[in-house]
PDB file of C-alpha atoms in Angstrom:
ATOM      1  CA  GLN A   8     -86.113 -52.267 -43.394  1.00 46.00           C
ATOM      2  CA  ASN A   9     -84.838 -51.235 -39.954  1.00 52.00           C
ATOM      3  CA  ASN A  10     -83.471 -54.692 -39.281  1.00 57.00           C
ATOM      4  CA  GLY A  11     -81.879 -54.719 -42.738  1.00 60.00           C
ATOM      5  CA  ASP A  12     -80.119 -51.399 -42.088  1.00 69.00           C
ATOM      6  CA  SER A  13     -78.695 -52.666 -38.800  1.00 74.00           C
ATOM      7  CA  THR A  14     -77.538 -55.934 -40.379  1.00 81.00           C
ATOM      8  CA  LEU A  15     -75.804 -54.044 -43.185  1.00 83.00           C
ATOM      9  CA  LEU A  16     -74.149 -51.704 -40.691  1.00 82.00           C
ATOM     10  CA  GLN A  17     -72.898 -54.608 -38.603  1.00 84.00           C
ATOM     11  CA  GLU A  18     -71.453 -56.181 -41.752  1.00 88.00           C
ATOM     12  CA  ILE A  19     -69.669 -52.917 -42.625  1.00 88.00           C
ATOM     13  CA  LEU A  20     -68.195 -52.739 -39.117  1.00 87.00           C
ATOM     14  CA  GLN A  21     -67.020 -56.360 -39.276  1.00 88.00           C
ATOM     15  CA  GLN A  22     -65.303 -55.730 -42.619  1.00 87.00           C
ATOM     16  CA  THR A  23     -63.646 -52.467 -41.513  1.00 88.00           C
ATOM     17  CA  VAL A  24     -62.870 -51.238 -37.993  1.00 85.00           C
ATOM     18  CA  LEU A  25     -63.691 -54.582 -36.352  1.00 85.00           C
ATOM     19  CA  HIS A  26     -61.866 -56.684 -38.947  1.00 87.00           C
ATOM     20  CA  PRO A  27     -58.991 -58.761 -37.454  1.00 87.00           C
ATOM     21  CA  LEU A  28     -56.505 -57.111 -39.836  1.00 84.00           C
ATOM     22  CA  CYS A  29     -57.635 -53.644 -38.718  1.00 83.00           C
ATOM     23  CA  ASN A  30     -57.316 -54.668 -35.072  1.00 84.00           C
ATOM     24  CA  LYS A  31     -53.800 -55.968 -35.630  1.00 84.00           C
ATOM     25  CA  TYR A  32     -52.680 -53.123 -37.928  1.00 80.00           C
ATOM     26  CA  PRO A  33     -54.983 -50.153 -37.150  1.00 82.00           C
ATOM     27  CA  PRO A  34     -55.240 -47.127 -39.468  1.00 84.00           C
ATOM     28  CA  SER A  35     -54.608 -43.676 -38.014  1.00 84.00           C
ATOM     29  CA  VAL A  36     -56.861 -42.513 -35.180  1.00 85.00           C
ATOM     30  CA  LYS A  37     -57.911 -39.507 -37.296  1.00 86.00           C
ATOM     31  CA  TYR A  38     -58.984 -41.744 -40.172  1.00 84.00           C
ATOM     32  CA  ARG A  39     -60.982 -44.093 -37.924  1.00 85.00           C
ATOM     33  CA  ARG A  40     -62.721 -41.138 -36.221  1.00 87.00           C
ATOM     34  CA  ARG A  41     -63.777 -39.656 -39.560  1.00 88.00           C
ATOM     35  CA  PHE A  42     -64.903 -43.026 -40.906  1.00 89.00           C
ATOM     36  CA  LEU A  43     -67.052 -43.862 -37.875  1.00 89.00           C
ATOM     37  CA  SER A  44     -68.485 -40.328 -37.681  1.00 88.00           C
ATOM     38  CA  GLU A  45     -69.616 -40.548 -41.321  1.00 88.00           C
ATOM     39  CA  LEU A  46     -71.076 -43.999 -40.695  1.00 87.00           C
ATOM     40  CA  ILE A  47     -73.073 -42.673 -37.731  1.00 85.00           C
ATOM     41  CA  LYS A  48     -74.380 -39.741 -39.822  1.00 85.00           C
ATOM     42  CA  LYS A  49     -75.640 -42.143 -42.480  1.00 82.00           C
ATOM     43  CA  HIS A  50     -77.151 -44.440 -39.856  1.00 80.00           C
ATOM     44  CA  GLU A  51     -78.994 -41.540 -38.206  1.00 81.00           C
ATOM     45  CA  LEU A  52     -80.647 -40.686 -41.543  1.00 80.00           C
ATOM     46  CA  THR A  53     -82.454 -44.021 -41.335  1.00 77.00           C
ATOM     47  CA  SER A  54     -85.168 -44.825 -38.812  1.00 72.00           C
ATOM     48  CA  SER A  55     -83.143 -47.693 -37.353  1.00 73.00           C
ATOM     49  CA  GLU A  56     -82.470 -48.153 -33.670  1.00 76.00           C
ATOM     50  CA  PRO A  57     -79.032 -46.960 -32.455  1.00 74.00           C
ATOM     51  CA  LEU A  58     -76.410 -49.678 -32.827  1.00 79.00           C
ATOM     52  CA  ASP A  59     -74.334 -50.170 -29.682  1.00 83.00           C
ATOM     53  CA  GLN A  60     -71.373 -51.634 -31.584  1.00 83.00           C
ATOM     54  CA  LEU A  61     -71.077 -48.491 -33.676  1.00 82.00           C
ATOM     55  CA  TYR A  62     -71.080 -46.084 -30.728  1.00 81.00           C
ATOM     56  CA  ASP A  63     -68.778 -48.337 -28.712  1.00 84.00           C
ATOM     57  CA  ALA A  64     -66.281 -48.304 -31.579  1.00 84.00           C
ATOM     58  CA  LEU A  65     -66.459 -44.507 -31.833  1.00 81.00           C
ATOM     59  CA  GLY A  66     -66.047 -44.109 -28.068  1.00 84.00           C
ATOM     60  CA  GLU A  67     -62.940 -46.269 -28.139  1.00 83.00           C
ATOM     61  CA  VAL A  68     -61.404 -44.232 -30.960  1.00 81.00           C
ATOM     62  CA  LEU A  69     -62.294 -40.884 -29.342  1.00 82.00           C
ATOM     63  CA  ASN A  70     -60.336 -41.941 -26.258  1.00 79.00           C
ATOM     64  CA  ALA A  71     -57.337 -43.108 -28.279  1.00 78.00           C
ATOM     65  CA  GLU A  72     -54.232 -40.933 -28.644  1.00 80.00           C
ATOM     66  CA  GLU A  73     -52.872 -40.230 -32.114  1.00 78.00           C
ATOM     67  CA  SER A  74     -49.562 -41.958 -32.746  1.00 76.00           C
ATOM     68  CA  GLU A  75     -46.722 -40.758 -34.994  1.00 79.00           C
ATOM     69  CA  THR A  76     -47.203 -43.916 -37.041  1.00 80.00           C
ATOM     70  CA  CYS A  77     -50.213 -45.741 -38.438  1.00 82.00           C
ATOM     71  CA  HIS A  78     -50.934 -48.758 -40.599  1.00 86.00           C
ATOM     72  CA  LYS A  79     -52.365 -48.965 -44.100  1.00 89.00           C
ATOM     73  CA  ASN A  80     -53.683 -52.207 -45.558  1.00 90.00           C
ATOM     74  CA  TYR A  81     -53.987 -52.639 -49.325  1.00 91.00           C
ATOM     75  CA  LEU A  82     -56.054 -55.515 -50.739  1.00 91.00           C
ATOM     76  CA  LEU A  83     -54.561 -57.148 -53.846  1.00 94.00           C
ATOM     77  CA  PRO A  84     -56.668 -58.840 -56.569  1.00 94.00           C
ATOM     78  CA  SER A  85     -55.225 -62.151 -55.320  1.00 90.00           C
ATOM     79  CA  LYS A  86     -56.961 -61.424 -51.956  1.00 90.00           C
ATOM     80  CA  GLU A  87     -53.558 -61.048 -50.287  1.00 92.00           C
ATOM     81  CA  TYR A  88     -52.798 -57.869 -48.355  1.00 91.00           C
ATOM     82  CA  VAL A  89     -49.896 -55.453 -48.361  1.00 95.00           C
ATOM     83  CA  THR A  90     -49.662 -54.029 -44.850  1.00 93.00           C
ATOM     84  CA  LEU A  91     -47.448 -51.015 -44.204  1.00 92.00           C
ATOM     85  CA  THR A  92     -46.444 -49.029 -41.155  1.00 88.00           C
ATOM     86  CA  GLU A  93     -46.271 -45.375 -42.233  1.00 83.00           C
ATOM     87  CA  ASN A  94     -45.694 -42.034 -40.586  1.00 77.00           C
ATOM     88  CA  VAL A  95     -48.791 -39.901 -40.111  1.00 70.00           C
ATOM     89  CA  ALA A  96     -46.848 -36.741 -41.080  1.00 59.00           C
ATOM     90  CA  ILE A  97     -45.831 -36.343 -44.741  1.00 56.00           C
ATOM     91  CA  ILE A  98     -42.405 -35.065 -43.699  1.00 45.00           C
ATOM     92  CA  SER A  99     -40.846 -36.782 -40.709  1.00 41.00           C
ATOM     93  CA  GLY A 100     -37.261 -37.104 -39.569  1.00 46.00           C
ATOM     94  CA  GLY A 101     -36.113 -34.859 -42.409  1.00 43.00           C
ATOM     95  CA  THR A 102     -37.449 -37.181 -45.121  1.00 42.00           C
ATOM     96  CA  THR A 103     -40.580 -37.749 -47.219  1.00 45.00           C
ATOM     97  CA  GLY A 104     -39.766 -41.461 -47.502  1.00 43.00           C
ATOM     98  CA  LEU A 105     -41.931 -42.641 -44.601  1.00 49.00           C
ATOM     99  CA  VAL A 106     -45.249 -42.386 -46.462  1.00 57.00           C
ATOM    100  CA  THR A 107     -46.604 -43.968 -49.658  1.00 74.00           C
ATOM    101  CA  TRP A 108     -46.963 -41.606 -52.635  1.00 82.00           C
ATOM    102  CA  GLU A 109     -49.470 -41.789 -55.505  1.00 92.00           C
ATOM    103  CA  ALA A 110     -46.960 -42.801 -58.188  1.00 94.00           C
ATOM    104  CA  ALA A 111     -46.141 -45.918 -56.145  1.00 95.00           C
ATOM    105  CA  LEU A 112     -49.809 -46.972 -56.226  1.00 95.00           C
ATOM    106  CA  TYR A 113     -50.003 -46.180 -59.956  1.00 96.00           C
ATOM    107  CA  PHE A 114     -46.877 -48.176 -60.784  1.00 97.00           C
ATOM    108  CA  ALA A 115     -47.981 -51.143 -58.667  1.00 97.00           C
ATOM    109  CA  GLU A 116     -51.196 -51.290 -60.713  1.00 98.00           C
ATOM    110  CA  TRP A 117     -49.149 -51.229 -63.925  1.00 98.00           C
ATOM    111  CA  ALA A 118     -46.797 -53.946 -62.636  1.00 98.00           C
ATOM    112  CA  MET A 119     -49.710 -56.259 -61.827  1.00 97.00           C
ATOM    113  CA  GLU A 120     -50.983 -55.798 -65.398  1.00 98.00           C
ATOM    114  CA  ASN A 121     -47.505 -56.544 -66.798  1.00 98.00           C
ATOM    115  CA  PRO A 122     -46.004 -59.290 -64.584  1.00 97.00           C
ATOM    116  CA  GLU A 123     -43.886 -60.644 -67.449  1.00 98.00           C
ATOM    117  CA  VAL A 124     -41.622 -57.586 -67.106  1.00 98.00           C
ATOM    118  CA  PHE A 125     -40.497 -58.857 -63.691  1.00 97.00           C
ATOM    119  CA  HIS A 126     -41.033 -62.626 -63.838  1.00 96.00           C
ATOM    120  CA  GLY A 127     -37.749 -64.465 -63.229  1.00 94.00           C
ATOM    121  CA  ARG A 128     -35.764 -61.201 -63.315  1.00 95.00           C
ATOM    122  CA  THR A 129     -33.393 -59.489 -60.914  1.00 95.00           C
ATOM    123  CA  VAL A 130     -35.039 -56.188 -59.990  1.00 97.00           C
ATOM    124  CA  LEU A 131     -33.489 -53.146 -58.294  1.00 97.00           C
ATOM    125  CA  GLU A 132     -35.695 -50.398 -56.896  1.00 97.00           C
ATOM    126  CA  LEU A 133     -34.282 -46.914 -56.295  1.00 97.00           C
ATOM    127  CA  GLY A 134     -35.773 -44.824 -53.489  1.00 94.00           C
ATOM    128  CA  SER A 135     -37.960 -47.626 -52.151  1.00 95.00           C
ATOM    129  CA  GLY A 136     -39.277 -45.598 -49.213  1.00 91.00           C
ATOM    130  CA  ILE A 137     -41.374 -47.834 -46.974  1.00 91.00           C
ATOM    131  CA  GLY A 138     -41.686 -50.502 -49.653  1.00 94.00           C
ATOM    132  CA  PHE A 139     -45.203 -50.548 -51.110  1.00 95.00           C
ATOM    133  CA  THR A 140     -44.231 -50.941 -54.779  1.00 96.00           C
ATOM    134  CA  GLY A 141     -41.607 -53.597 -54.196  1.00 97.00           C
ATOM    135  CA  ILE A 142     -43.700 -55.657 -51.784  1.00 96.00           C
ATOM    136  CA  THR A 143     -46.574 -55.652 -54.287  1.00 97.00           C
ATOM    137  CA  ILE A 144     -44.271 -56.770 -57.118  1.00 97.00           C
ATOM    138  CA  CYS A 145     -42.787 -59.507 -54.921  1.00 96.00           C
ATOM    139  CA  LYS A 146     -46.266 -60.801 -54.067  1.00 95.00           C
ATOM    140  CA  THR A 147     -47.734 -60.664 -57.582  1.00 95.00           C
ATOM    141  CA  CYS A 148     -45.035 -60.718 -60.298  1.00 96.00           C
ATOM    142  CA  SER A 149     -42.628 -63.557 -59.297  1.00 94.00           C
ATOM    143  CA  PRO A 150     -39.219 -61.863 -59.688  1.00 96.00           C
ATOM    144  CA  LYS A 151     -36.122 -64.006 -59.159  1.00 94.00           C
ATOM    145  CA  ARG A 152     -34.536 -61.419 -56.874  1.00 95.00           C
ATOM    146  CA  TYR A 153     -35.757 -58.057 -55.614  1.00 96.00           C
ATOM    147  CA  MET A 154     -33.424 -55.416 -54.214  1.00 96.00           C
ATOM    148  CA  PHE A 155     -35.044 -52.548 -52.333  1.00 96.00           C
ATOM    149  CA  SER A 156     -32.800 -49.514 -51.769  1.00 95.00           C
ATOM    150  CA  ASP A 157     -32.805 -46.150 -50.027  1.00 93.00           C
ATOM    151  CA  CYS A 158     -30.255 -43.925 -48.330  1.00 85.00           C
ATOM    152  CA  HIS A 159     -32.024 -42.587 -45.221  1.00 85.00           C
ATOM    153  CA  PRO A 160     -31.313 -44.745 -42.109  1.00 87.00           C
ATOM    154  CA  GLY A 161     -34.780 -44.192 -40.634  1.00 87.00           C
ATOM    155  CA  VAL A 162     -36.444 -45.125 -43.919  1.00 88.00           C
ATOM    156  CA  LEU A 163     -34.290 -48.253 -44.230  1.00 91.00           C
ATOM    157  CA  GLN A 164     -35.254 -49.315 -40.723  1.00 90.00           C
ATOM    158  CA  GLN A 165     -38.977 -48.989 -41.427  1.00 90.00           C
ATOM    159  CA  LEU A 166     -38.584 -50.507 -44.888  1.00 93.00           C
ATOM    160  CA  ARG A 167     -37.001 -53.609 -43.419  1.00 93.00           C
ATOM    161  CA  LYS A 168     -39.792 -54.035 -40.864  1.00 92.00           C
ATOM    162  CA  ASN A 169     -42.451 -53.688 -43.569  1.00 94.00           C
ATOM    163  CA  ILE A 170     -40.730 -56.257 -45.786  1.00 94.00           C
ATOM    164  CA  LEU A 171     -40.603 -58.787 -42.965  1.00 93.00           C
ATOM    165  CA  SER A 172     -44.158 -58.156 -41.744  1.00 91.00           C
ATOM    166  CA  ASN A 173     -45.406 -58.987 -45.251  1.00 94.00           C
ATOM    167  CA  GLY A 174     -43.896 -62.452 -45.130  1.00 90.00           C
ATOM    168  CA  LEU A 175     -40.748 -61.809 -47.181  1.00 91.00           C
ATOM    169  CA  LEU A 176     -37.367 -63.077 -45.990  1.00 86.00           C
ATOM    170  CA  LEU A 177     -34.408 -60.699 -46.180  1.00 83.00           C
ATOM    171  CA  ASP A 178     -30.923 -61.681 -47.295  1.00 75.00           C
ATOM    172  CA  SER A 179     -28.885 -60.914 -44.156  1.00 62.00           C
ATOM    173  CA  CYS A 180     -25.704 -60.399 -46.211  1.00 52.00           C
ATOM    174  CA  ALA A 181     -27.196 -57.705 -48.401  1.00 51.00           C
ATOM    175  CA  TRP A 182     -26.404 -54.749 -46.154  1.00 49.00           C
ATOM    176  CA  SER A 183     -22.715 -54.734 -47.044  1.00 46.00           C
ATOM    177  CA  LEU A 184     -23.027 -52.650 -50.217  1.00 52.00           C
ATOM    178  CA  LEU A 185     -21.981 -49.456 -48.471  1.00 47.00           C
ATOM    179  CA  GLY A 186     -20.262 -50.958 -45.459  1.00 45.00           C
ATOM    180  CA  PRO A 187     -21.394 -51.868 -41.951  1.00 40.00           C
ATOM    181  CA  GLU A 188     -22.905 -48.476 -41.228  1.00 40.00           C
ATOM    182  CA  ALA A 189     -25.674 -49.312 -43.684  1.00 41.00           C
ATOM    183  CA  ASP A 190     -26.726 -52.294 -41.569  1.00 40.00           C
ATOM    184  CA  VAL A 191     -29.932 -51.350 -39.786  1.00 37.00           C
ATOM    185  CA  GLU A 192     -31.047 -54.832 -38.827  1.00 38.00           C
ATOM    186  CA  GLY A 193     -33.789 -55.027 -36.246  1.00 35.00           C
ATOM    187  CA  SER A 194     -35.263 -57.906 -34.299  1.00 32.00           C
ATOM    188  CA  VAL A 195     -38.461 -58.255 -36.338  1.00 35.00           C
ATOM    189  CA  GLU A 196     -39.269 -61.827 -37.324  1.00 39.00           C
ATOM    190  CA  PRO A 197     -40.712 -62.643 -40.766  1.00 41.00           C
ATOM    191  CA  ALA A 198     -44.367 -63.649 -40.877  1.00 42.00           C
ATOM    192  CA  GLY A 199     -43.834 -66.802 -42.967  1.00 44.00           C
ATOM    193  CA  GLY A 200     -41.165 -66.910 -45.661  1.00 45.00           C
ATOM    194  CA  ARG A 201     -41.290 -67.033 -49.451  1.00 46.00           C
ATOM    195  CA  THR A 202     -38.934 -68.662 -51.931  1.00 59.00           C
ATOM    196  CA  LEU A 203     -37.702 -65.325 -53.229  1.00 81.00           C
ATOM    197  CA  ASN A 204     -34.354 -63.636 -52.755  1.00 90.00           C
ATOM    198  CA  VAL A 205     -35.030 -60.220 -51.227  1.00 93.00           C
ATOM    199  CA  ALA A 206     -32.469 -57.605 -50.196  1.00 93.00           C
ATOM    200  CA  ALA A 207     -32.636 -54.110 -48.695  1.00 93.00           C
ATOM    201  CA  LEU A 208     -29.669 -51.902 -49.536  1.00 93.00           C
ATOM    202  CA  GLY A 209     -28.342 -48.631 -48.217  1.00 92.00           C
ATOM    203  CA  LEU A 210     -27.594 -46.910 -51.529  1.00 92.00           C
ATOM    204  CA  ASP A 211     -26.419 -43.296 -51.702  1.00 92.00           C
ATOM    205  CA  TRP A 212     -26.600 -42.019 -55.288  1.00 91.00           C
ATOM    206  CA  GLU A 213     -23.711 -39.625 -54.743  1.00 89.00           C
ATOM    207  CA  GLU A 214     -21.385 -42.224 -53.223  1.00 91.00           C
ATOM    208  CA  VAL A 215     -22.078 -45.509 -55.013  1.00 91.00           C
ATOM    209  CA  SER A 216     -19.357 -46.628 -57.445  1.00 90.00           C
ATOM    210  CA  ARG A 217     -19.523 -48.309 -60.851  1.00 90.00           C
ATOM    211  CA  GLU A 218     -18.089 -51.467 -59.322  1.00 89.00           C
ATOM    212  CA  GLN A 219     -20.778 -51.600 -56.626  1.00 90.00           C
ATOM    213  CA  ILE A 220     -23.523 -51.051 -59.201  1.00 91.00           C
ATOM    214  CA  ALA A 221     -22.063 -53.779 -61.430  1.00 88.00           C
ATOM    215  CA  GLN A 222     -22.217 -56.260 -58.538  1.00 89.00           C
ATOM    216  CA  LEU A 223     -25.998 -55.894 -58.380  1.00 91.00           C
ATOM    217  CA  GLN A 224     -26.509 -57.337 -61.894  1.00 91.00           C
ATOM    218  CA  ALA A 225     -29.971 -55.824 -62.196  1.00 94.00           C
ATOM    219  CA  ASP A 226     -32.076 -56.745 -65.236  1.00 95.00           C
ATOM    220  CA  VAL A 227     -34.872 -54.308 -64.412  1.00 98.00           C
ATOM    221  CA  ILE A 228     -34.633 -51.087 -62.404  1.00 98.00           C
ATOM    222  CA  VAL A 229     -37.750 -49.377 -61.049  1.00 98.00           C
ATOM    223  CA  ALA A 230     -38.439 -46.120 -59.232  1.00 97.00           C
ATOM    224  CA  THR A 231     -41.437 -43.998 -58.291  1.00 96.00           C
ATOM    225  CA  ASP A 232     -41.640 -40.303 -57.416  1.00 93.00           C
ATOM    226  CA  ILE A 233     -37.899 -39.678 -57.419  1.00 93.00           C
ATOM    227  CA  VAL A 234     -37.931 -36.767 -59.918  1.00 93.00           C
ATOM    228  CA  TYR A 235     -38.980 -33.941 -57.594  1.00 84.00           C
ATOM    229  CA  ASP A 236     -35.987 -31.591 -57.216  1.00 88.00           C
ATOM    230  CA  PRO A 237     -33.543 -30.201 -59.823  1.00 90.00           C
ATOM    231  CA  GLU A 238     -30.608 -30.941 -57.508  1.00 89.00           C
ATOM    232  CA  VAL A 239     -31.668 -34.583 -57.240  1.00 90.00           C
ATOM    233  CA  VAL A 240     -31.928 -34.920 -61.035  1.00 95.00           C
ATOM    234  CA  PHE A 241     -28.181 -34.649 -61.636  1.00 95.00           C
ATOM    235  CA  CYS A 242     -27.334 -37.282 -58.993  1.00 94.00           C
ATOM    236  CA  LEU A 243     -30.016 -39.518 -60.451  1.00 95.00           C
ATOM    237  CA  ILE A 244     -28.663 -39.207 -63.995  1.00 96.00           C
ATOM    238  CA  SER A 245     -25.211 -40.190 -62.746  1.00 95.00           C
ATOM    239  CA  VAL A 246     -26.647 -43.358 -61.159  1.00 95.00           C
ATOM    240  CA  LEU A 247     -28.656 -44.169 -64.288  1.00 96.00           C
ATOM    241  CA  GLU A 248     -25.505 -43.957 -66.404  1.00 95.00           C
ATOM    242  CA  LYS A 249     -23.884 -46.526 -64.111  1.00 93.00           C
ATOM    243  CA  LEU A 250     -26.953 -48.771 -64.135  1.00 94.00           C
ATOM    244  CA  LEU A 251     -27.978 -48.624 -67.785  1.00 94.00           C
ATOM    245  CA  ILE A 252     -24.674 -47.986 -69.571  1.00 90.00           C
ATOM    246  CA  HIS A 253     -21.561 -48.906 -67.569  1.00 85.00           C
ATOM    247  CA  ALA A 254     -22.977 -51.967 -65.760  1.00 73.00           C
ATOM    248  CA  SER A 255     -23.858 -53.627 -69.076  1.00 71.00           C
ATOM    249  CA  GLU A 256     -20.459 -53.134 -70.735  1.00 72.00           C
ATOM    250  CA  GLY A 257     -18.966 -56.485 -71.718  1.00 65.00           C
ATOM    251  CA  THR A 258     -21.734 -58.473 -70.012  1.00 70.00           C
ATOM    252  CA  GLY A 259     -24.231 -58.880 -72.826  1.00 71.00           C
ATOM    253  CA  ARG A 260     -26.977 -57.667 -70.507  1.00 77.00           C
ATOM    254  CA  HIS A 261     -29.303 -54.863 -71.552  1.00 88.00           C
ATOM    255  CA  PRO A 262     -31.008 -53.555 -68.402  1.00 94.00           C
ATOM    256  CA  VAL A 263     -34.144 -51.440 -68.665  1.00 97.00           C
ATOM    257  CA  MET A 264     -35.695 -49.039 -66.189  1.00 97.00           C
ATOM    258  CA  TYR A 265     -39.244 -47.929 -65.430  1.00 99.00           C
ATOM    259  CA  VAL A 266     -39.784 -44.576 -63.710  1.00 98.00           C
ATOM    260  CA  ALA A 267     -43.235 -43.412 -62.593  1.00 97.00           C
ATOM    261  CA  SER A 268     -43.397 -39.703 -61.762  1.00 95.00           C
ATOM    262  CA  THR A 269     -46.064 -37.412 -60.395  1.00 94.00           C
ATOM    263  CA  ILE A 270     -45.513 -34.272 -62.455  1.00 93.00           C
ATOM    264  CA  ARG A 271     -45.738 -31.538 -59.835  1.00 90.00           C
ATOM    265  CA  ASN A 272     -43.223 -29.231 -61.524  1.00 92.00           C
ATOM    266  CA  PRO A 273     -43.130 -29.550 -65.347  1.00 94.00           C
ATOM    267  CA  GLU A 274     -39.804 -27.684 -65.511  1.00 95.00           C
ATOM    268  CA  THR A 275     -38.074 -30.209 -63.241  1.00 95.00           C
ATOM    269  CA  TYR A 276     -39.551 -33.103 -65.226  1.00 96.00           C
ATOM    270  CA  HIS A 277     -38.415 -31.523 -68.507  1.00 97.00           C
ATOM    271  CA  LEU A 278     -34.918 -31.105 -67.041  1.00 97.00           C
ATOM    272  CA  PHE A 279     -34.877 -34.835 -66.233  1.00 97.00           C
ATOM    273  CA  LYS A 280     -35.750 -35.764 -69.823  1.00 97.00           C
ATOM    274  CA  THR A 281     -33.222 -33.292 -71.224  1.00 97.00           C
ATOM    275  CA  GLU A 282     -30.435 -34.750 -69.087  1.00 97.00           C
ATOM    276  CA  LEU A 283     -31.405 -38.269 -70.194  1.00 97.00           C
ATOM    277  CA  ASP A 284     -30.986 -37.170 -73.818  1.00 97.00           C
ATOM    278  CA  LYS A 285     -27.541 -35.742 -73.071  1.00 96.00           C
ATOM    279  CA  VAL A 286     -26.232 -39.136 -71.889  1.00 95.00           C
ATOM    280  CA  ALA A 287     -27.957 -41.102 -74.684  1.00 94.00           C
ATOM    281  CA  ILE A 288     -30.531 -42.795 -72.456  1.00 96.00           C
ATOM    282  CA  LYS A 289     -33.683 -43.289 -74.514  1.00 96.00           C
ATOM    283  CA  HIS A 290     -37.057 -42.675 -72.872  1.00 97.00           C
ATOM    284  CA  GLN A 291     -40.480 -43.830 -73.974  1.00 97.00           C
ATOM    285  CA  VAL A 292     -43.841 -43.013 -72.404  1.00 98.00           C
ATOM    286  CA  ILE A 293     -45.713 -46.176 -71.391  1.00 98.00           C
ATOM    287  CA  LYS A 294     -49.495 -46.480 -71.408  1.00 97.00           C
ATOM    288  CA  SER A 295     -51.185 -46.045 -68.025  1.00 96.00           C
ATOM    289  CA  PRO A 296     -52.671 -49.026 -66.175  1.00 96.00           C
ATOM    290  CA  THR A 297     -56.339 -49.666 -66.921  1.00 95.00           C
ATOM    291  CA  THR A 298     -57.354 -51.640 -63.819  1.00 93.00           C
ATOM    292  CA  LYS A 299     -58.225 -49.553 -60.762  1.00 94.00           C
ATOM    293  CA  VAL A 300     -57.047 -51.420 -57.666  1.00 95.00           C
ATOM    294  CA  PHE A 301     -55.788 -48.870 -55.134  1.00 92.00           C
ATOM    295  CA  PRO A 302     -57.365 -45.627 -53.855  1.00 87.00           C
ATOM    296  CA  TYR A 303     -55.671 -42.448 -55.053  1.00 88.00           C
ATOM    297  CA  ASN A 304     -56.580 -39.240 -56.889  1.00 89.00           C
ATOM    298  CA  ARG A 305     -57.026 -40.303 -60.526  1.00 90.00           C
ATOM    299  CA  SER A 306     -56.823 -36.694 -61.742  1.00 90.00           C
ATOM    300  CA  THR A 307     -53.191 -36.450 -60.589  1.00 91.00           C
ATOM    301  CA  LYS A 308     -50.848 -36.264 -63.592  1.00 95.00           C
ATOM    302  CA  ILE A 309     -48.553 -39.293 -63.426  1.00 96.00           C
ATOM    303  CA  GLU A 310     -46.305 -40.464 -66.257  1.00 97.00           C
ATOM    304  CA  LEU A 311     -44.460 -43.761 -66.659  1.00 98.00           C
ATOM    305  CA  LEU A 312     -41.236 -43.854 -68.678  1.00 98.00           C
ATOM    306  CA  ARG A 313     -39.286 -46.844 -69.968  1.00 98.00           C
ATOM    307  CA  LEU A 314     -35.552 -46.051 -70.094  1.00 98.00           C
ATOM    308  CA  HIS A 315     -32.805 -47.916 -71.928  1.00 95.00           C
ATOM    309  CA  HIS A 316     -29.440 -47.257 -73.544  1.00 90.00           C
ATOM    310  CA  GLU A 317     -28.732 -47.736 -77.225  1.00 78.00           C
ATOM    311  CA  LYS A 318     -25.165 -47.689 -78.510  1.00 67.00           C
TER     312      LYS A 318
END
């Protein structure tokens, strides 16, 4: 029994803190400390001999300094990983876009259950943040083209690095949507390319024109956790009019949008739906995903809407 406990513990260590992926892209120091401390508590409840590897790992983490950034690794059903560099703080640099929010995890699960929505399509994502949803869709749903977008320079910089570190190649010409100032190219090299057209755009909802939106030719638009402030709602509705109504005029295209929202403030969410009605954008609640892939609080109220325009 003692030997069995030690063998199991060694296996847990090899699959977590000592895993090559964890060594290359380590989680936050705080998370690793808590994880190893809990593991030691459980080990001490057995009558097994102390395991040097376990205490060595804890000693190394206790001596480590907490960084402003950390890595999170998400295992996909295909056994591929999505690896992200995130900020440890929820709000950093004046933005909440440098962390992954629950609605992004929820929507990624839904997308993997419904890959036909994205297969062979041109997809635009609003408020991509650090890119979890889009990277997952690119790896699992085979879109023809995927356009990430955000407006915060710091978020765009980190977004681009995350896209490249997950083996996706960026279209170097795609930064011109809002002029040269939107170009935040870094020197990060892609970790093996894919035959998929991927772009990262600096897109300001208040500034973008109908003509610029029309150039994108998006078939499917996606967004997660962007309905959080009444002031943002009105800018968002203006963009949705351009995307779902004006961009399709005379083209024969009928773009659709999927918006996943964590309902923190029911009044703000109701305002969003009311404003959609005012501009004749139909909204339909879509059934939640059934397969549990990613770790998040399942009691959180998240709703997915399908939006489209009917003349």
